[in-house]
JSON list of C-alpha atoms in Angstrom, two decimals:
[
{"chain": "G", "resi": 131, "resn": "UNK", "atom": "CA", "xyz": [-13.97, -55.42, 19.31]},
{"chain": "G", "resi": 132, "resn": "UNK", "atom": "CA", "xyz": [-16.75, -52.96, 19.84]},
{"chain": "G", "resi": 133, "resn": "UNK", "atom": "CA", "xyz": [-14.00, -49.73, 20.36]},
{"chain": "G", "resi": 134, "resn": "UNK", "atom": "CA", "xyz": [-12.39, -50.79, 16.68]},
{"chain": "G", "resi": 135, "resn": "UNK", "atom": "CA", "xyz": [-15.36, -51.24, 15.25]},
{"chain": "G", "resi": 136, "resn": "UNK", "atom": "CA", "xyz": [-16.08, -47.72, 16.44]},
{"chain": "G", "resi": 137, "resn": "UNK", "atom": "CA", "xyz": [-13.18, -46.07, 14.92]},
{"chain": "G", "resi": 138, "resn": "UNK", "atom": "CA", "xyz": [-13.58, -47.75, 11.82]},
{"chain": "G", "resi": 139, "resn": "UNK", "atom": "CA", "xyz": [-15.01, -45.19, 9.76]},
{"chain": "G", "resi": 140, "resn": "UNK", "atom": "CA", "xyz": [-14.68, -42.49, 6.68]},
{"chain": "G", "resi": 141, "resn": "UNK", "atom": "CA", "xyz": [-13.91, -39.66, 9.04]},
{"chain": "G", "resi": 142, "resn": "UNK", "atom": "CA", "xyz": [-11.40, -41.56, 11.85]},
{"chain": "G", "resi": 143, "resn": "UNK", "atom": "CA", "xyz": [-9.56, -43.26, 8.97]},
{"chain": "G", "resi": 144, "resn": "UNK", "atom": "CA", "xyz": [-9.08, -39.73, 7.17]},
{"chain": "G", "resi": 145, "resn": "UNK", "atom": "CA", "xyz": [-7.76, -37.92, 10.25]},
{"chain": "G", "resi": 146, "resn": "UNK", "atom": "CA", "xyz": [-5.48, -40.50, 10.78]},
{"chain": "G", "resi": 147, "resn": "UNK", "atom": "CA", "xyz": [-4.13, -40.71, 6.82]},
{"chain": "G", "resi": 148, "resn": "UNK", "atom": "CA", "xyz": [-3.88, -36.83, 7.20]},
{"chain": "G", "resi": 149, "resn": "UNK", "atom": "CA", "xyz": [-2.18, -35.95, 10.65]},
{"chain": "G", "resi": 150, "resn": "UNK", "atom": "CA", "xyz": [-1.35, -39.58, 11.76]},
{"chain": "G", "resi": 151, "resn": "UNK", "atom": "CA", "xyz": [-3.73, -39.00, 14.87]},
{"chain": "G", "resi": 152, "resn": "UNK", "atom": "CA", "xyz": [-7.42, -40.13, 15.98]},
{"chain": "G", "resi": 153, "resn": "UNK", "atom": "CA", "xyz": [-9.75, -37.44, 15.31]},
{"chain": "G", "resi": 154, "resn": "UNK", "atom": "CA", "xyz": [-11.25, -36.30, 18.26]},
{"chain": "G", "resi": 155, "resn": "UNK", "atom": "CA", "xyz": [-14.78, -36.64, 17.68]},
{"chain": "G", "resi": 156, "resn": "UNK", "atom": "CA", "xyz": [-17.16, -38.19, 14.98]},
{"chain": "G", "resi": 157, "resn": "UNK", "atom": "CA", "xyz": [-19.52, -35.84, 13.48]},
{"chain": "G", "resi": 158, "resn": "UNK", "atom": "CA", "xyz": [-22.79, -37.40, 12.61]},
{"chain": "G", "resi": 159, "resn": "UNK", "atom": "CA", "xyz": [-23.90, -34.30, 10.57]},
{"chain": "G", "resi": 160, "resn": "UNK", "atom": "CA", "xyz": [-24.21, -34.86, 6.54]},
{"chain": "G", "resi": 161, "resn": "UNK", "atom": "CA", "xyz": [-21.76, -33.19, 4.61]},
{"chain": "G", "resi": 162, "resn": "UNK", "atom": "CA", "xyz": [-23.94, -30.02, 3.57]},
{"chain": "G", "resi": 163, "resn": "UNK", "atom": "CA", "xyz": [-24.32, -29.71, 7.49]},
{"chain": "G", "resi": 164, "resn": "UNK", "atom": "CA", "xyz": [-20.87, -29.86, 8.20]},
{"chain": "G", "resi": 165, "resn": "UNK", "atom": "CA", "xyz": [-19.88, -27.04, 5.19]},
{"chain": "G", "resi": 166, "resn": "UNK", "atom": "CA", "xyz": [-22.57, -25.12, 6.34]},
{"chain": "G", "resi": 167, "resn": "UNK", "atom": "CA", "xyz": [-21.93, -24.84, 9.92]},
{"chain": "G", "resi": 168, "resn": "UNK", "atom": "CA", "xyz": [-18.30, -24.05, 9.18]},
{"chain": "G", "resi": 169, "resn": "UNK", "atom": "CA", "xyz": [-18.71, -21.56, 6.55]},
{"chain": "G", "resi": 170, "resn": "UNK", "atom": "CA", "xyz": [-21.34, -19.66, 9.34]},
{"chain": "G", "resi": 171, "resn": "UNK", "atom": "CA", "xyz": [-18.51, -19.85, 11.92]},
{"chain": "G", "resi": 172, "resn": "UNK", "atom": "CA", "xyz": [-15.78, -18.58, 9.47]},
{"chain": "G", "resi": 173, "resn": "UNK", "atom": "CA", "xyz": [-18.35, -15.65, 7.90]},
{"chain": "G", "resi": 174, "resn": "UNK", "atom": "CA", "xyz": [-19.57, -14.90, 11.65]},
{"chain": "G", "resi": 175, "resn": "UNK", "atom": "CA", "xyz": [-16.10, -14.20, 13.02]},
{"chain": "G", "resi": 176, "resn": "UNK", "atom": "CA", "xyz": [-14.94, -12.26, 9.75]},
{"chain": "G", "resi": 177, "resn": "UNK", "atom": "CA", "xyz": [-17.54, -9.85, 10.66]},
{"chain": "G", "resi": 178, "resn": "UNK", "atom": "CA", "xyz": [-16.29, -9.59, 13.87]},
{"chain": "G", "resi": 179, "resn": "UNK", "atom": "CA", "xyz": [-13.01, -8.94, 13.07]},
{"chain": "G", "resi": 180, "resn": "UNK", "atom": "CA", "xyz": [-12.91, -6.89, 9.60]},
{"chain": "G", "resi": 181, "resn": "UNK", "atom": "CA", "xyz": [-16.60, -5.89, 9.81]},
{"chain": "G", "resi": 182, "resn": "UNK", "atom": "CA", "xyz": [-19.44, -6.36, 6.99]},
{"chain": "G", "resi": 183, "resn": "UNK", "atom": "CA", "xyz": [-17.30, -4.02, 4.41]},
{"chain": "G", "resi": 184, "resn": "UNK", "atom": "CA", "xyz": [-14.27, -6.77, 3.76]},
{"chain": "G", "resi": 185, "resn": "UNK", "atom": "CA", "xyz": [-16.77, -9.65, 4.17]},
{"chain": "G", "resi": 186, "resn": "UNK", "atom": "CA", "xyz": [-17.32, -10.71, 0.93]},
{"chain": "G", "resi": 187, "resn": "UNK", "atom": "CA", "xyz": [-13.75, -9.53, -0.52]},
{"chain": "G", "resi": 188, "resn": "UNK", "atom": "CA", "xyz": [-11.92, -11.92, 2.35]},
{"chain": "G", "resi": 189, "resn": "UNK", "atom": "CA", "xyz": [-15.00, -14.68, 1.86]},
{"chain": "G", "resi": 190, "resn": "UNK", "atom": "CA", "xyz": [-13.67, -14.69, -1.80]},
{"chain": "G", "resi": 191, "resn": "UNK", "atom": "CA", "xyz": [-9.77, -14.98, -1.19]},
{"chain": "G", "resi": 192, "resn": "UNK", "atom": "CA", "xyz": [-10.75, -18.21, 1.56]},
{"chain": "G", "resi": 193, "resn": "UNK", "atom": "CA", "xyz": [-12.43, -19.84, -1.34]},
{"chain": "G", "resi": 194, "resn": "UNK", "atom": "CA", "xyz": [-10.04, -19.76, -3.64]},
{"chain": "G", "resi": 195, "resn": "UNK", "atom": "CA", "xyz": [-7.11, -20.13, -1.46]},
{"chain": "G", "resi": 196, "resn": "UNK", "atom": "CA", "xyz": [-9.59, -23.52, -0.05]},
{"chain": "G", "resi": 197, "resn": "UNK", "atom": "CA", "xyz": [-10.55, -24.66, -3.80]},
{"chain": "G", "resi": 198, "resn": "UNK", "atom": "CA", "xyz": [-7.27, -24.81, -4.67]},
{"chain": "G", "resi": 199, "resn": "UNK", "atom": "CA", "xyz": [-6.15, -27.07, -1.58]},
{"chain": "G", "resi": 200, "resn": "UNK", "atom": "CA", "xyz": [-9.05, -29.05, -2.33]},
{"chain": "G", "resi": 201, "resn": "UNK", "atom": "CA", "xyz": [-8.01, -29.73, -5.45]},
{"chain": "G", "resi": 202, "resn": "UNK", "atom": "CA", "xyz": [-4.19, -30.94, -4.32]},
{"chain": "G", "resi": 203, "resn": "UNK", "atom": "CA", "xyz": [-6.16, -32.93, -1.28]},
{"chain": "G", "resi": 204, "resn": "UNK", "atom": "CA", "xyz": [-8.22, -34.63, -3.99]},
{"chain": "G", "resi": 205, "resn": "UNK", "atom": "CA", "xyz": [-5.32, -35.80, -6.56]},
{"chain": "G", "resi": 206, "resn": "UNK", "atom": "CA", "xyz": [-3.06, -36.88, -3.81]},
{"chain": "G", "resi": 207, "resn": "UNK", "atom": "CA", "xyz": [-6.23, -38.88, -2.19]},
{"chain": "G", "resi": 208, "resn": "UNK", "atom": "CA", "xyz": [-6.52, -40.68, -6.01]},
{"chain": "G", "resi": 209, "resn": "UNK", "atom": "CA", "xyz": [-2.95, -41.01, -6.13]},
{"chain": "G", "resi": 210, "resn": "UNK", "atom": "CA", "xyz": [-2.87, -42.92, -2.41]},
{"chain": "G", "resi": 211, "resn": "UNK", "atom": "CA", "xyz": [-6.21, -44.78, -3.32]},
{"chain": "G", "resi": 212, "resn": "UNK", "atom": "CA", "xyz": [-4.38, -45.98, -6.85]},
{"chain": "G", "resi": 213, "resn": "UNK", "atom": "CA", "xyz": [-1.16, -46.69, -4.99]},
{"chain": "G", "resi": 214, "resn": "UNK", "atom": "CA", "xyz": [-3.15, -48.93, -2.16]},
{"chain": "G", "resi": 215, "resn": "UNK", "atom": "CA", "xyz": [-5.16, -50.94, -4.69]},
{"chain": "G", "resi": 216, "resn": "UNK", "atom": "CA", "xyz": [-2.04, -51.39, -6.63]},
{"chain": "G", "resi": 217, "resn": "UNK", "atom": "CA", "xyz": [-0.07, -52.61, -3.75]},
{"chain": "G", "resi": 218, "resn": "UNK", "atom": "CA", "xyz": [-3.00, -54.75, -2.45]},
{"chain": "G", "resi": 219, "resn": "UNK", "atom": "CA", "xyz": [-3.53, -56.52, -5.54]},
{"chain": "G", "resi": 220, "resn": "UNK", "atom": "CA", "xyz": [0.34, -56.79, -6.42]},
{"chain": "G", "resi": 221, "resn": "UNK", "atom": "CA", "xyz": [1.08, -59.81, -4.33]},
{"chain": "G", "resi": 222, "resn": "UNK", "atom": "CA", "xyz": [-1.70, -62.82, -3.41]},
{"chain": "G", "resi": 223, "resn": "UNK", "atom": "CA", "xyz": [1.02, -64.22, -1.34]},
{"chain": "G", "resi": 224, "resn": "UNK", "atom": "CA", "xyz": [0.85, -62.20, 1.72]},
{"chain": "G", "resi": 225, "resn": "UNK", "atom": "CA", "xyz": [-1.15, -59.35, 3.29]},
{"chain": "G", "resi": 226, "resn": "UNK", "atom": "CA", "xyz": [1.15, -56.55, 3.46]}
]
């Protein structure tokens, strides 16, 4: 009981909804945490590779490229989340 209560959570339950797999490890960071760690790593290893010069110009083409995946992530996440309450509520005579 104690290992499903363990992988009952926001960020196990999203991994598996988006690749069908267990995600690896929980992160106990906040969100801002998490975006701001990543966004170091990515803007860190742009400078290595490009250099300071293309930093902000390749910075700029992520986020939008990343907004805009966001943005299809989110409306198919409100279309499952409408779809599952619709489906749950649909029929009081069983659970599936």
């Amino acid at each position: 009981m104690k290992t499903l209560k363990n992988r009952i959570n926001i960020q196990t339950i999203g991994s598996y909804i988006r690749t069908g797999g267990d995600l690896i490890q929980v992160s106990f960071s906040n969100f801002k945490e998490r975006r701001n760690t990543a966004y170091s790593k990515l803007e860190q290893q742009i400078i290595e590779i490009c250099g300071t010069e293309k930093k902000n110009e390749i910075l700029d083409c992520i986020g939008e490229y990343s907004s805009t995946i966001e943005e299809i992530q989110f409306s198919l996440g409100m279309k499952a989340g409408a779809t599952l309450q619709v489906n749950l509520l649909n029929n009081f005579e069983t659970d599936v």
